[in-house]
Coordinates of C-alpha atoms and ligand atoms in Angstrom, one line a residue:
M1243 CA 0.0 0.0 0.0
A1244 CA 1.3 3.5 -0.9
E1245 CA 2.7 5.3 2.1
F1246 CA 0.1 7.8 3.0
K1247 CA 0.8 8.3 6.7
N1248 CA 3.2 11.1 6.3
K1249 CA 1.3 12.9 3.5
V1250 CA -1.1 15.7 3.6
I1251 CA -3.8 15.8 0.9
Y1252 CA -5.3 19.0 -0.5
Q1253 CA -8.8 19.0 -1.8
I1254 CA -9.6 21.1 -4.8
Y1255 CA -13.2 22.0 -5.9
P1256 CA -12.2 22.9 -9.5
K1257 CA -15.3 25.0 -10.2
S1258 CA -14.2 27.5 -7.4
F1259 CA -10.4 27.2 -7.5
C1260 CA -9.0 29.2 -10.4
D1261 CA -10.6 30.3 -13.7
S1262 CA -8.0 30.4 -16.5
N1263 CA -10.3 31.5 -19.3
G1264 CA -12.6 34.2 -17.8
D1265 CA -15.9 32.2 -18.1
G1266 CA -16.5 32.5 -14.4
L1267 CA -15.9 28.8 -13.7
G1268 CA -12.7 27.4 -12.4
D1269 CA -11.0 24.8 -14.6
L1270 CA -8.1 22.4 -14.9
R1271 CA -5.7 24.9 -16.4
G1272 CA -6.5 27.1 -13.5
V1273 CA -5.4 24.3 -11.1
T1274 CA -2.1 23.8 -13.1
S1275 CA -1.4 27.5 -12.8
K1276 CA -1.5 27.2 -9.0
L1277 CA 0.8 24.2 -8.6
D1278 CA 3.7 26.3 -7.3
Y1279 CA 1.5 27.6 -4.5
L1280 CA 0.5 24.1 -3.6
A1281 CA 4.1 22.9 -3.7
E1282 CA 5.1 25.7 -1.4
L1283 CA 2.4 24.6 1.1
G1284 CA 4.0 21.2 0.9
V1285 CA 1.1 18.9 0.1
S1286 CA 1.7 15.5 -1.5
C1287 CA -1.6 14.9 -3.2
L1288 CA -4.5 16.7 -4.7
W1289 CA -8.0 15.3 -4.5
L1290 CA -10.0 16.9 -7.3
T1291 CA -13.8 16.8 -7.0
P1292 CA -15.6 15.6 -10.1
F1293 CA -14.8 17.4 -13.4
F1294 CA -16.5 14.8 -15.6
P1295 CA -19.3 15.5 -18.1
S1296 CA -22.4 16.3 -16.0
P1297 CA -25.5 18.3 -16.1
Q1298 CA -24.2 19.9 -12.9
R1299 CA -27.4 19.5 -11.0
D1300 CA -25.2 18.6 -8.0
N1301 CA -22.0 20.3 -9.1
G1302 CA -20.6 17.3 -10.8
Y1303 CA -21.7 14.6 -8.3
D1304 CA -24.1 13.7 -11.1
V1305 CA -21.7 12.1 -13.5
A1306 CA -22.8 11.5 -17.1
D1307 CA -19.6 10.0 -18.4
Y1308 CA -16.8 8.7 -16.1
R1309 CA -14.1 8.6 -18.7
A1310 CA -14.0 12.1 -20.0
V1311 CA -13.5 15.8 -19.0
D1312 CA -16.4 18.1 -19.1
P1313 CA -15.5 20.9 -21.6
R1314 CA -16.4 23.4 -19.0
F1315 CA -13.3 22.3 -17.1
G1316 CA -11.1 21.8 -20.1
T1317 CA -9.8 18.8 -22.1
M1318 CA -8.2 15.5 -21.5
A1319 CA -5.0 17.1 -22.7
D1320 CA -5.3 19.7 -19.9
L1321 CA -5.7 16.9 -17.4
E1322 CA -2.7 15.1 -18.7
E1323 CA -0.7 18.3 -18.5
L1324 CA -1.9 18.8 -14.9
I1325 CA -0.8 15.2 -14.0
R1326 CA 2.6 15.8 -15.6
E1327 CA 3.2 19.2 -14.0
A1328 CA 2.0 18.0 -10.6
D1329 CA 4.3 15.0 -10.8
K1330 CA 7.3 17.3 -11.6
R1331 CA 6.6 18.9 -8.2
G1332 CA 6.2 15.6 -6.4
I1333 CA 2.4 15.9 -6.2
G1334 CA 0.0 13.1 -7.1
L1335 CA -3.6 13.4 -8.2
M1336 CA -6.6 11.6 -6.7
L1337 CA -9.9 11.6 -8.6
D1338 CA -13.4 11.5 -7.1
M1339 CA -15.4 8.4 -8.1
V1340 CA -19.1 8.8 -7.6
F1341 CA -20.2 5.2 -7.8
N1342 CA -23.3 5.1 -5.7
H1343 CA -25.3 6.8 -8.4
T1344 CA -25.0 8.2 -11.9
S1345 CA -26.7 11.2 -13.5
T1346 CA -29.9 10.3 -15.2
E1347 CA -28.2 11.7 -18.3
H1348 CA -25.6 8.9 -18.2
A1349 CA -25.9 6.7 -21.3
W1350 CA -26.7 3.7 -19.1
F1351 CA -29.8 5.4 -17.6
Q1352 CA -30.8 6.8 -21.0
R1353 CA -30.7 3.2 -22.4
A1354 CA -32.7 2.0 -19.4
L1355 CA -35.3 4.7 -20.1
A1356 CA -35.4 3.6 -23.7
G1357 CA -36.5 0.2 -22.4
E1358 CA -33.3 -1.9 -22.6
K1359 CA -33.6 -4.5 -19.9
K1360 CA -29.8 -4.9 -19.6
Y1361 CA -29.5 -1.2 -18.5
Q1362 CA -32.6 -1.3 -16.3
D1363 CA -30.7 -3.9 -14.3
Y1364 CA -27.9 -1.3 -13.8
Y1365 CA -30.3 0.7 -11.5
I1366 CA -32.8 0.0 -8.8
F1367 CA -36.1 -0.1 -10.6
K1368 CA -39.2 -1.4 -8.8
E1369 CA -42.6 -2.2 -10.3
G1370 CA -45.5 -0.4 -8.5
S1371 CA -48.5 1.8 -8.8
P1372 CA -47.9 5.5 -9.4
D1373 CA -49.6 6.5 -6.2
K1374 CA -47.4 4.4 -3.8
A1375 CA -43.6 4.5 -3.8
P1376 CA -41.9 1.2 -3.0
T1377 CA -40.8 2.5 0.4
N1378 CA -41.2 5.7 2.4
W1379 CA -37.5 6.6 2.3
V1380 CA -36.5 10.2 2.2
S1381 CA -33.9 11.6 -0.2
K1382 CA -30.9 13.2 1.5
F1383 CA -31.6 16.4 -0.4
G1384 CA -35.3 16.4 0.8
G1385 CA -38.5 14.8 -0.6
P1386 CA -39.1 11.2 -1.5
A1387 CA -36.2 8.9 -2.5
W1388 CA -38.2 7.3 -5.4
E1389 CA -39.3 8.7 -8.7
Y1390 CA -42.0 7.2 -10.9
L1391 CA -41.5 6.8 -14.6
P1392 CA -45.0 6.6 -16.3
A1393 CA -43.5 5.4 -19.6
L1394 CA -42.0 2.3 -17.9
G1395 CA -44.6 1.9 -15.1
K1396 CA -41.7 1.7 -12.7
W1397 CA -40.1 3.6 -9.8
Y1398 CA -36.3 4.2 -9.5
L1399 CA -34.3 4.9 -6.3
H1400 CA -32.4 8.1 -5.9
L1401 CA -30.9 8.6 -2.4
F1402 CA -29.8 12.1 -3.5
D1403 CA -31.3 14.4 -6.2
V1404 CA -33.9 13.0 -8.6
S1405 CA -31.3 13.3 -11.3
Q1406 CA -28.9 11.0 -9.4
A1407 CA -30.2 7.4 -9.9
D1408 CA -28.7 4.8 -7.6
L1409 CA -26.7 2.0 -9.2
N1410 CA -27.5 -1.6 -8.7
W1411 CA -24.3 -3.1 -7.2
E1412 CA -26.0 -6.5 -7.0
N1413 CA -25.5 -6.7 -10.8
P1414 CA -21.9 -8.0 -11.5
E1415 CA -21.9 -6.2 -14.8
V1416 CA -22.2 -2.9 -12.9
R1417 CA -19.3 -3.8 -10.6
A1418 CA -17.2 -4.8 -13.6
E1419 CA -17.9 -1.5 -15.4
L1420 CA -16.9 0.5 -12.3
A1421 CA -13.7 -1.5 -11.9
D1422 CA -12.9 -0.8 -15.5
I1423 CA -13.3 3.0 -14.9
L1424 CA -10.7 2.7 -12.1
R1425 CA -8.2 0.9 -14.4
F1426 CA -8.8 3.6 -17.1
W1427 CA -7.8 6.4 -14.7
K1428 CA -4.9 4.5 -13.2
A1429 CA -3.4 4.0 -16.6
K1430 CA -3.5 7.8 -17.0
G1431 CA -1.2 8.2 -14.0
I1432 CA -3.7 8.9 -11.3
Q1433 CA -2.3 8.1 -7.8
G1434 CA -5.5 7.5 -5.9
F1435 CA -9.2 7.8 -5.6
R1436 CA -11.8 9.2 -3.3
F1437 CA -15.1 7.3 -3.3
D1438 CA -18.2 9.3 -2.8
V1439 CA -20.7 8.0 -0.2
V1440 CA -19.3 4.5 -0.9
N1441 CA -20.9 2.9 2.2
L1442 CA -24.3 3.3 0.6
I1443 CA -23.7 1.0 -2.3
S1444 CA -25.1 -2.2 -0.8
K1445 CA -28.9 -2.0 -0.6
P1446 CA -30.9 -4.5 1.5
A1447 CA -32.3 -7.7 0.0
V1448 CA -35.8 -6.6 1.0
Y1449 CA -37.1 -3.0 0.6
E1450 CA -39.3 -2.0 3.5
D1451 CA -40.7 1.2 5.0
D1452 CA -38.7 2.9 7.8
H1453 CA -41.0 3.8 10.7
Q1454 CA -38.1 5.1 12.8
G1455 CA -36.1 7.3 10.4
D1456 CA -35.5 8.3 6.8
G1457 CA -34.5 4.8 5.6
R1458 CA -30.7 5.2 6.0
R1459 CA -30.5 2.4 8.6
F1460 CA -31.4 -0.1 5.8
Y1461 CA -28.8 0.9 3.3
T1462 CA -25.9 2.5 5.3
D1463 CA -22.9 0.1 5.7
G1464 CA -25.2 -2.3 3.9
P1465 CA -25.0 -6.1 3.9
K1466 CA -22.4 -6.6 1.1
V1467 CA -20.5 -3.4 1.3
H1468 CA -17.2 -5.0 2.4
Q1469 CA -17.4 -7.7 -0.1
Y1470 CA -18.0 -5.1 -2.9
L1471 CA -15.1 -2.9 -1.8
Q1472 CA -12.7 -5.9 -1.6
E1473 CA -13.8 -6.9 -5.1
L1474 CA -13.5 -3.4 -6.4
A1475 CA -10.0 -2.9 -5.0
A1476 CA -8.8 -6.2 -6.6
A1477 CA -10.6 -5.8 -9.9
G1478 CA -9.8 -2.1 -10.2
G1479 CA -6.1 -2.8 -9.4
I1480 CA -6.1 0.0 -6.8
E1481 CA -4.2 -1.8 -4.0
G1482 CA -1.1 0.3 -3.5
M1483 CA -2.8 3.5 -4.5
I1484 CA -4.2 6.0 -2.0
T1485 CA -7.9 5.5 -1.5
V1486 CA -10.4 7.2 0.8
G1487 CA -14.0 6.4 1.2
E1488 CA -16.6 9.0 2.2
M1489 CA -18.7 7.2 4.8
S1490 CA -22.1 8.7 5.4
S1491 CA -23.6 8.1 8.9
T1492 CA -21.2 5.2 9.5
S1493 CA -20.0 3.2 12.5
L1494 CA -16.6 2.8 14.0
E1495 CA -16.7 -1.0 13.6
N1496 CA -17.4 -0.7 9.9
C1497 CA -14.7 2.0 9.4
I1498 CA -12.1 -0.4 11.0
G1499 CA -13.3 -3.0 8.5
Y1500 CA -13.0 -0.5 5.6
T1501 CA -9.4 0.5 6.4
A1502 CA -7.6 -2.2 8.3
P1503 CA -4.7 -3.2 6.0
D1504 CA -5.5 -6.9 6.1
R1505 CA -9.0 -6.3 4.7
H1506 CA -7.7 -5.0 1.4
E1507 CA -10.6 -2.4 1.0
L1508 CA -9.4 1.2 1.4
S1509 CA -6.5 3.2 2.8
M1510 CA -8.7 5.4 5.0
C1511 CA -12.1 6.9 5.4
F1512 CA -14.0 10.1 6.2
N1513 CA -16.7 10.0 8.8
F1514 CA -18.8 13.0 9.7
H1515 CA -19.9 12.5 13.3
H1516 CA -17.6 15.3 14.6
L1517 CA -19.3 17.7 12.1
K1518 CA -22.7 17.1 13.6
V1519 CA -22.1 18.4 17.1
D1520 CA -23.9 21.6 16.3
Y1521 CA -27.0 19.8 14.8
K1522 CA -29.8 20.3 17.3
N1523 CA -31.4 16.9 18.0
G1524 CA -29.3 15.5 15.1
D1525 CA -31.1 17.8 12.6
K1526 CA -28.7 19.6 10.2
W1527 CA -31.3 22.4 9.7
A1528 CA -31.8 23.2 13.4
L1529 CA -29.1 25.5 14.8
M1530 CA -27.2 25.3 18.1
P1531 CA -23.6 26.2 19.1
P1532 CA -21.1 23.3 18.8
D1533 CA -21.3 20.9 21.8
R1534 CA -17.6 20.8 22.7
M1535 CA -17.9 17.9 25.1
A1536 CA -19.5 15.9 22.3
L1537 CA -16.8 16.9 19.9
K1538 CA -14.1 15.8 22.4
K1539 CA -15.8 12.5 23.0
L1540 CA -16.1 11.8 19.3
F1541 CA -12.5 12.5 18.6
T1542 CA -11.5 10.2 21.5
L1543 CA -13.8 7.5 20.3
W1544 CA -12.7 7.6 16.7
Q1545 CA -9.0 8.2 17.3
E1546 CA -8.5 5.6 20.0
G1547 CA -11.0 3.2 18.5
M1548 CA -9.5 3.2 15.0
Q1549 CA -6.0 2.8 16.6
A1550 CA -7.2 -0.2 18.7
G1551 CA -8.8 -1.8 15.6
G1552 CA -5.9 -1.1 13.2
G1553 CA -8.0 1.3 11.1
W1554 CA -7.0 4.7 9.6
N1555 CA -8.9 8.0 9.7
A1556 CA -8.9 10.8 7.2
L1557 CA -8.6 14.0 9.3
F1558 CA -10.6 17.0 8.3
W1559 CA -12.8 19.9 9.3
C1560 CA -13.7 21.3 5.9
N1561 CA -14.8 20.1 2.6
H1562 CA -17.1 21.2 -0.2
D1563 CA -20.2 20.1 1.8
Q1564 CA -19.3 21.8 5.0
P1565 CA -19.4 25.4 6.3
R1566 CA -16.0 26.9 7.0
A1567 CA -14.4 25.6 10.2
V1568 CA -13.2 29.0 11.4
S1569 CA -16.7 30.4 11.2
R1570 CA -18.2 27.3 12.8
F1571 CA -15.8 26.2 15.5
G1572 CA -13.6 29.3 15.8
D1573 CA -14.2 33.0 15.8
D1574 CA -14.0 34.5 12.3
K1575 CA -13.8 38.0 13.7
T1576 CA -11.9 38.8 16.9
Y1577 CA -9.7 35.6 17.0
W1578 CA -9.8 34.8 13.3
A1579 CA -6.1 33.9 12.8
E1580 CA -5.7 32.4 16.3
S1581 CA -8.7 30.1 16.0
A1582 CA -7.9 29.1 12.4
K1583 CA -4.4 28.0 13.4
M1584 CA -5.7 26.2 16.5
L1585 CA -8.2 24.3 14.5
G1586 CA -5.5 23.3 12.0
A1587 CA -3.1 22.1 14.8
A1588 CA -6.0 20.2 16.5
I1589 CA -6.6 18.0 13.4
H1590 CA -3.1 17.8 11.8
L1591 CA -1.4 16.3 14.8
M1592 CA -3.9 13.5 15.3
R1593 CA -3.4 9.9 14.1
G1594 CA -4.6 9.7 10.5
T1595 CA -4.1 11.5 7.2
P1596 CA -5.0 15.2 7.2
Y1597 CA -6.9 16.9 4.4
I1598 CA -6.8 20.7 3.7
Y1599 CA -9.8 22.0 1.8
Q1600 CA -8.9 24.9 -0.5
G1601 CA -8.9 28.2 1.3
E1602 CA -8.7 26.6 4.8
E1603 CA -5.0 27.3 4.8
I1604 CA -5.7 31.0 4.5
G1605 CA -8.6 31.0 7.0
M1606 CA -11.5 31.5 4.5
T1607 CA -14.8 32.1 6.2
N1608 CA -18.5 31.4 5.5
A1609 CA -20.0 33.1 2.5
G1610 CA -22.2 35.7 4.4
F1611 CA -25.0 35.4 1.8
G1612 CA -28.2 37.3 2.8
S1613 CA -30.5 36.5 -0.1
I1614 CA -31.7 33.2 -1.6
E1615 CA -30.7 34.4 -5.1
Q1616 CA -27.0 34.1 -4.0
Y1617 CA -27.3 30.4 -3.3
R1618 CA -26.5 27.7 -6.0
D1619 CA -26.5 24.4 -4.1
V1620 CA -29.5 22.1 -4.9
E1621 CA -29.7 20.9 -1.2
S1622 CA -29.8 24.5 0.0
L1623 CA -32.4 25.6 -2.5
N1624 CA -34.6 22.6 -1.6
Y1625 CA -34.3 23.2 2.1
Y1626 CA -35.1 26.9 1.8
Q1627 CA -38.5 25.7 0.6
I1628 CA -38.8 22.8 3.1
L1629 CA -38.0 25.0 6.1
Q1630 CA -40.7 27.4 5.1
Q1631 CA -43.2 24.5 4.6
Q1632 CA -42.3 23.6 8.2
G1633 CA -43.3 27.0 9.4
K1634 CA -40.1 29.0 9.3
T1635 CA -40.2 32.6 7.9
P1636 CA -38.0 33.3 4.9
A1637 CA -35.6 35.3 7.2
E1638 CA -35.3 32.4 9.6
A1639 CA -34.7 30.0 6.7
L1640 CA -32.0 32.3 5.4
E1641 CA -30.4 32.5 8.8
I1642 CA -30.2 28.7 8.8
L1643 CA -28.7 28.5 5.3
A1644 CA -26.1 31.2 6.3
A1645 CA -24.8 28.7 8.9
R1646 CA -25.4 25.4 7.2
S1647 CA -25.4 25.7 3.4
R1648 CA -22.9 23.8 1.5
D1649 CA -22.3 26.9 -0.5
N1650 CA -20.4 28.3 2.4
G1651 CA -17.5 26.1 1.4
R1652 CA -17.9 26.6 -2.3
T1653 CA -17.2 30.3 -2.8
P1654 CA -14.2 31.1 -5.0
M1655 CA -10.7 30.7 -3.7
Q1656 CA -9.4 34.1 -2.5
W1657 CA -6.1 34.5 -4.3
D1658 CA -5.6 38.3 -3.9
G1659 CA -7.4 41.5 -3.1
S1660 CA -8.3 42.4 -6.7
E1661 CA -11.8 42.2 -8.1
N1662 CA -13.3 38.7 -7.6
A1663 CA -10.3 37.9 -5.5
G1664 CA -8.2 37.1 -8.6
F1665 CA -10.4 33.9 -9.1
T1666 CA -11.7 35.1 -12.5
T1667 CA -11.7 38.0 -14.9
G1668 CA -15.3 37.2 -15.7
T1669 CA -18.4 36.9 -13.6
P1670 CA -17.9 34.2 -10.9
W1671 CA -20.6 31.4 -11.0
I1672 CA -21.2 32.1 -7.2
G1673 CA -20.5 35.2 -5.2
L1674 CA -17.6 35.8 -2.7
P1675 CA -17.4 36.9 0.9
E1676 CA -16.7 40.6 1.1
N1677 CA -13.6 39.9 3.2
Y1678 CA -11.5 38.8 0.2
T1679 CA -9.9 42.2 0.2
H1680 CA -7.9 41.2 3.3
I1681 CA -8.3 37.4 3.6
N1682 CA -6.4 36.2 0.6
A1683 CA -3.4 34.1 -0.4
A1684 CA -1.3 37.0 -1.7
A1685 CA -1.5 38.7 1.7
Q1686 CA -0.3 35.5 3.5
T1687 CA 2.3 33.6 1.4
G1688 CA 5.2 36.0 2.3
D1689 CA 4.2 36.5 6.0
P1690 CA 5.9 34.1 8.5
D1691 CA 3.1 34.7 11.0
S1692 CA 0.2 34.0 8.6
I1693 CA -2.3 31.1 8.8
F1694 CA -0.7 29.9 5.5
A1695 CA 2.7 29.8 7.2
F1696 CA 1.3 27.9 10.1
Y1697 CA -0.3 25.2 7.9
K1698 CA 3.0 25.0 6.0
Q1699 CA 4.7 24.2 9.3
L1700 CA 2.0 21.5 10.1
V1701 CA 2.5 19.8 6.7
A1702 CA 6.3 19.9 7.2
L1703 CA 6.1 18.5 10.8
R1704 CA 4.2 15.5 9.6
K1705 CA 6.9 14.7 7.1
E1706 CA 9.7 15.2 9.6
K1707 CA 8.4 13.6 12.7
P1708 CA 7.5 9.9 12.7
V1709 CA 5.7 10.4 16.1
I1710 CA 3.1 12.4 14.2
S1711 CA 2.7 10.2 11.2
Q1712 CA 3.1 6.8 12.9
G1713 CA 2.8 7.3 16.7
N1714 CA 0.1 6.3 19.1
I1715 CA -2.5 8.6 20.5
E1716 CA -4.1 9.1 23.9
F1717 CA -6.6 11.7 24.9
L1718 CA -6.3 13.6 28.2
Y1719 CA -8.7 15.6 30.5
P1720 CA -11.9 14.0 29.2
D1721 CA -14.0 16.1 31.6
D1722 CA -12.6 19.5 30.7
P1723 CA -15.1 21.0 28.1
D1724 CA -12.7 23.8 27.0
L1725 CA -9.4 21.9 26.5
L1726 CA -8.8 19.4 23.7
A1727 CA -5.6 17.7 24.8
Y1728 CA -3.8 14.6 23.5
R1729 CA -0.5 12.9 23.7
R1730 CA 1.4 11.3 20.7
F1731 CA 4.1 8.8 21.5
D1732 CA 6.2 6.2 19.8
G1733 CA 8.7 5.0 22.4
E1734 CA 11.3 7.5 21.1
S1735 CA 9.7 10.8 21.5
E1736 CA 6.4 12.3 22.8
L1737 CA 4.2 15.3 21.9
L1738 CA 1.6 17.0 24.0
V1739 CA -1.0 18.8 22.0
L1740 CA -3.1 21.4 23.9
C1741 CA -5.9 23.3 22.3
N1742 CA -8.2 25.9 23.9
L1743 CA -11.4 25.4 22.1
T1744 CA -12.9 28.7 23.4
G1745 CA -12.5 32.5 23.2
K1746 CA -11.8 32.7 26.9
A1747 CA -8.6 31.9 28.8
A1748 CA -8.5 28.2 29.8
S1749 CA -6.6 26.7 32.7
L1750 CA -3.7 24.4 31.7
P1751 CA -3.3 21.4 34.0
L1752 CA 0.0 20.0 32.7
P1753 CA 0.4 16.3 33.2
E1754 CA 3.4 15.3 35.3
G1755 CA 6.8 15.6 33.7
W1756 CA 5.9 18.2 31.1
A1757 CA 6.8 21.4 32.9
G1758 CA 10.3 21.7 31.4
A1759 CA 9.4 20.3 27.9
A1760 CA 10.3 22.2 24.8
R1761 CA 7.8 24.2 22.8
L1762 CA 7.5 22.7 19.3
L1763 CA 4.6 24.9 18.0
G1764 CA 2.1 27.5 19.0
N1765 CA -0.2 30.1 17.6
Y1766 CA 0.8 32.9 20.0
P1767 CA 4.2 34.4 20.6
A1768 CA 6.2 32.1 22.9
L1769 CA 6.3 33.0 26.6
A1770 CA 9.2 32.2 28.9
G1771 CA 8.5 28.7 30.3
V1772 CA 5.2 26.8 30.0
P1773 CA 2.2 29.1 30.8
A1774 CA -0.3 28.3 33.5
A1775 CA -3.2 29.1 31.2
L1776 CA -4.0 29.1 27.5
R1777 CA -5.1 32.3 25.8
P1778 CA -8.3 32.4 23.7
Y1779 CA -8.1 29.7 21.0
E1780 CA -4.4 29.1 21.9
C1781 CA -2.7 25.9 20.9
L1782 CA 0.5 24.8 22.3
V1783 CA 2.5 21.7 21.3
L1784 CA 5.2 20.5 23.6
E1785 CA 7.9 17.9 22.8
R1786 CA 10.1 15.7 25.0
Ligands
LIG1931 O1 -24.0 13.6 6.6 P1 -23.8 12.2 6.2 O2 -25.0 11.4 6.1 O3 -22.7 11.5 7.2 O4 -23.1 12.1 4.7 C1 -21.9 12.6 4.4 C2 -22.1 13.5 3.2 O5 -22.8 12.8 2.1 C3 -23.1 13.5 1.0 O6 -22.0 13.9 0.2 C4 -21.5 13.4 -1.0 O7 -22.5 12.9 -1.9 C5 -23.4 13.8 -2.5 C6 -24.1 13.0 -3.6 O8 -23.1 12.5 -4.5 C7 -22.7 15.1 -3.0 O9 -23.7 16.0 -3.2 C8 -21.7 15.6 -2.0 O10 -21.1 16.7 -2.6 C9 -20.8 14.5 -1.7 O11 -19.7 14.9 -0.9 C10 -24.0 14.7 1.4 O12 -24.4 15.4 0.3 C11 -23.2 15.6 2.3 O13 -24.0 16.7 2.8 C12 -22.8 14.8 3.6 O14 -22.0 15.6 4.4

């Protein structure tokens, strides 16, 4: 298996990264133009979210052709140039494989619609009367998870948008097609893959109503998911590559199974439990401040649990589906730089492989949109309506979107303080936060005290120190709600990571033997000796 433990992976959302031709959409040549910036940050791999031909109902997660480049993003020659240029800088590429579903514009679905039985078996079609869906399951984007096709007299399953039809992994021909797609990209020089919601691929043998929830308990980490992943890894020839599965609403036990090396499934996986600690009663669309105790418990459970079971975590706060961490768990005003750095340290020094989402390394914030016309995301637009149907006023619905919309993480990368933050010379496909005039890459890359410089240090430390990339982890002070503290150790050296999760001073109960330890890293100017308290959002890393 490729060594991924000392690497940091950088996620690029190409549509919002850099526009090379002025059409308002980021593209592959834009990514190539920024490789020196990424090399300076020190990342080893780029995960590119989908740039394949797509109607873009879900920004590319509705794939119409898995083997081509959407002309909106460039050409296959552009991609090949990006692979070559990245390789020259020691950077590999990971592509995003959306294998739970295809766009309904994919040729397979179109042939199914035309009545070809072979392709109907590629999807989950069920006979039934038009007035009763096969089950009461709810789509993750709101509304029913089934759509009726009068011309066929059948329903099809779509766990996401109606234009994203779930594939039938029971069908060996589907599994063979998907493995072939992996081989196609591997032959192009791709180093790894990210698999979208891959723990939803195995559906139950019997489809039944869910009287307790939205249906997810029947298809999440489904009955044959491990078998399918083992088969895909072998048939796709991806062992030895870097692979990460996005696991929706998953369990620790399953994630150990997905990633323990002797299982031959994946290198690592994303879980989202720590990103739901501000969901009131588990509801994404009900606001509350983050529950810090819950956050600490989840980190402890997943870090120590994956270690005990031999699994491997992907470490992250941000991605294209999440609000910006500094706005959510930090303070994007008074302690903007301090909290952005503390959050970076908290994640990067854990056991697992860290991911940086574009703009996180310069402390990009939530979008600050105040009108529904500014939103583009299908889920946000659906929930704006659903929240009002549930009795919220338009202003209340907008307040919820301002905190929870996926568009918070999709605004253009802020390269400099010029118009549109240097992202495009045209009209950007989505607006930008007003703060791009001072929060931008150009303002930070030469500044040794910047958030960018701090992230650069984190990336370098992981390469330099085996205790970070390979060492064990143990969490400390479980009852202190303000302090996230853990120890990394490997028998040769030891680190103590202390993070104040709050905007107030937090007392610092140093464990025995650490008083004289050396300071490895911090986000405030160093004081003489080890302090008795941590300043707001301070992080301090000691080494002995
Ligand atoms: O919140 P969870 O149930 O744990 O699920 C995790 C994420 O799953 C979905 O994300 C991915 O699949 C979508 C459909 O292809 C796509 O729209 C998204 O961009 C993918 O990353 C879900 O949409 C996310 O909100 C969840 O965070």
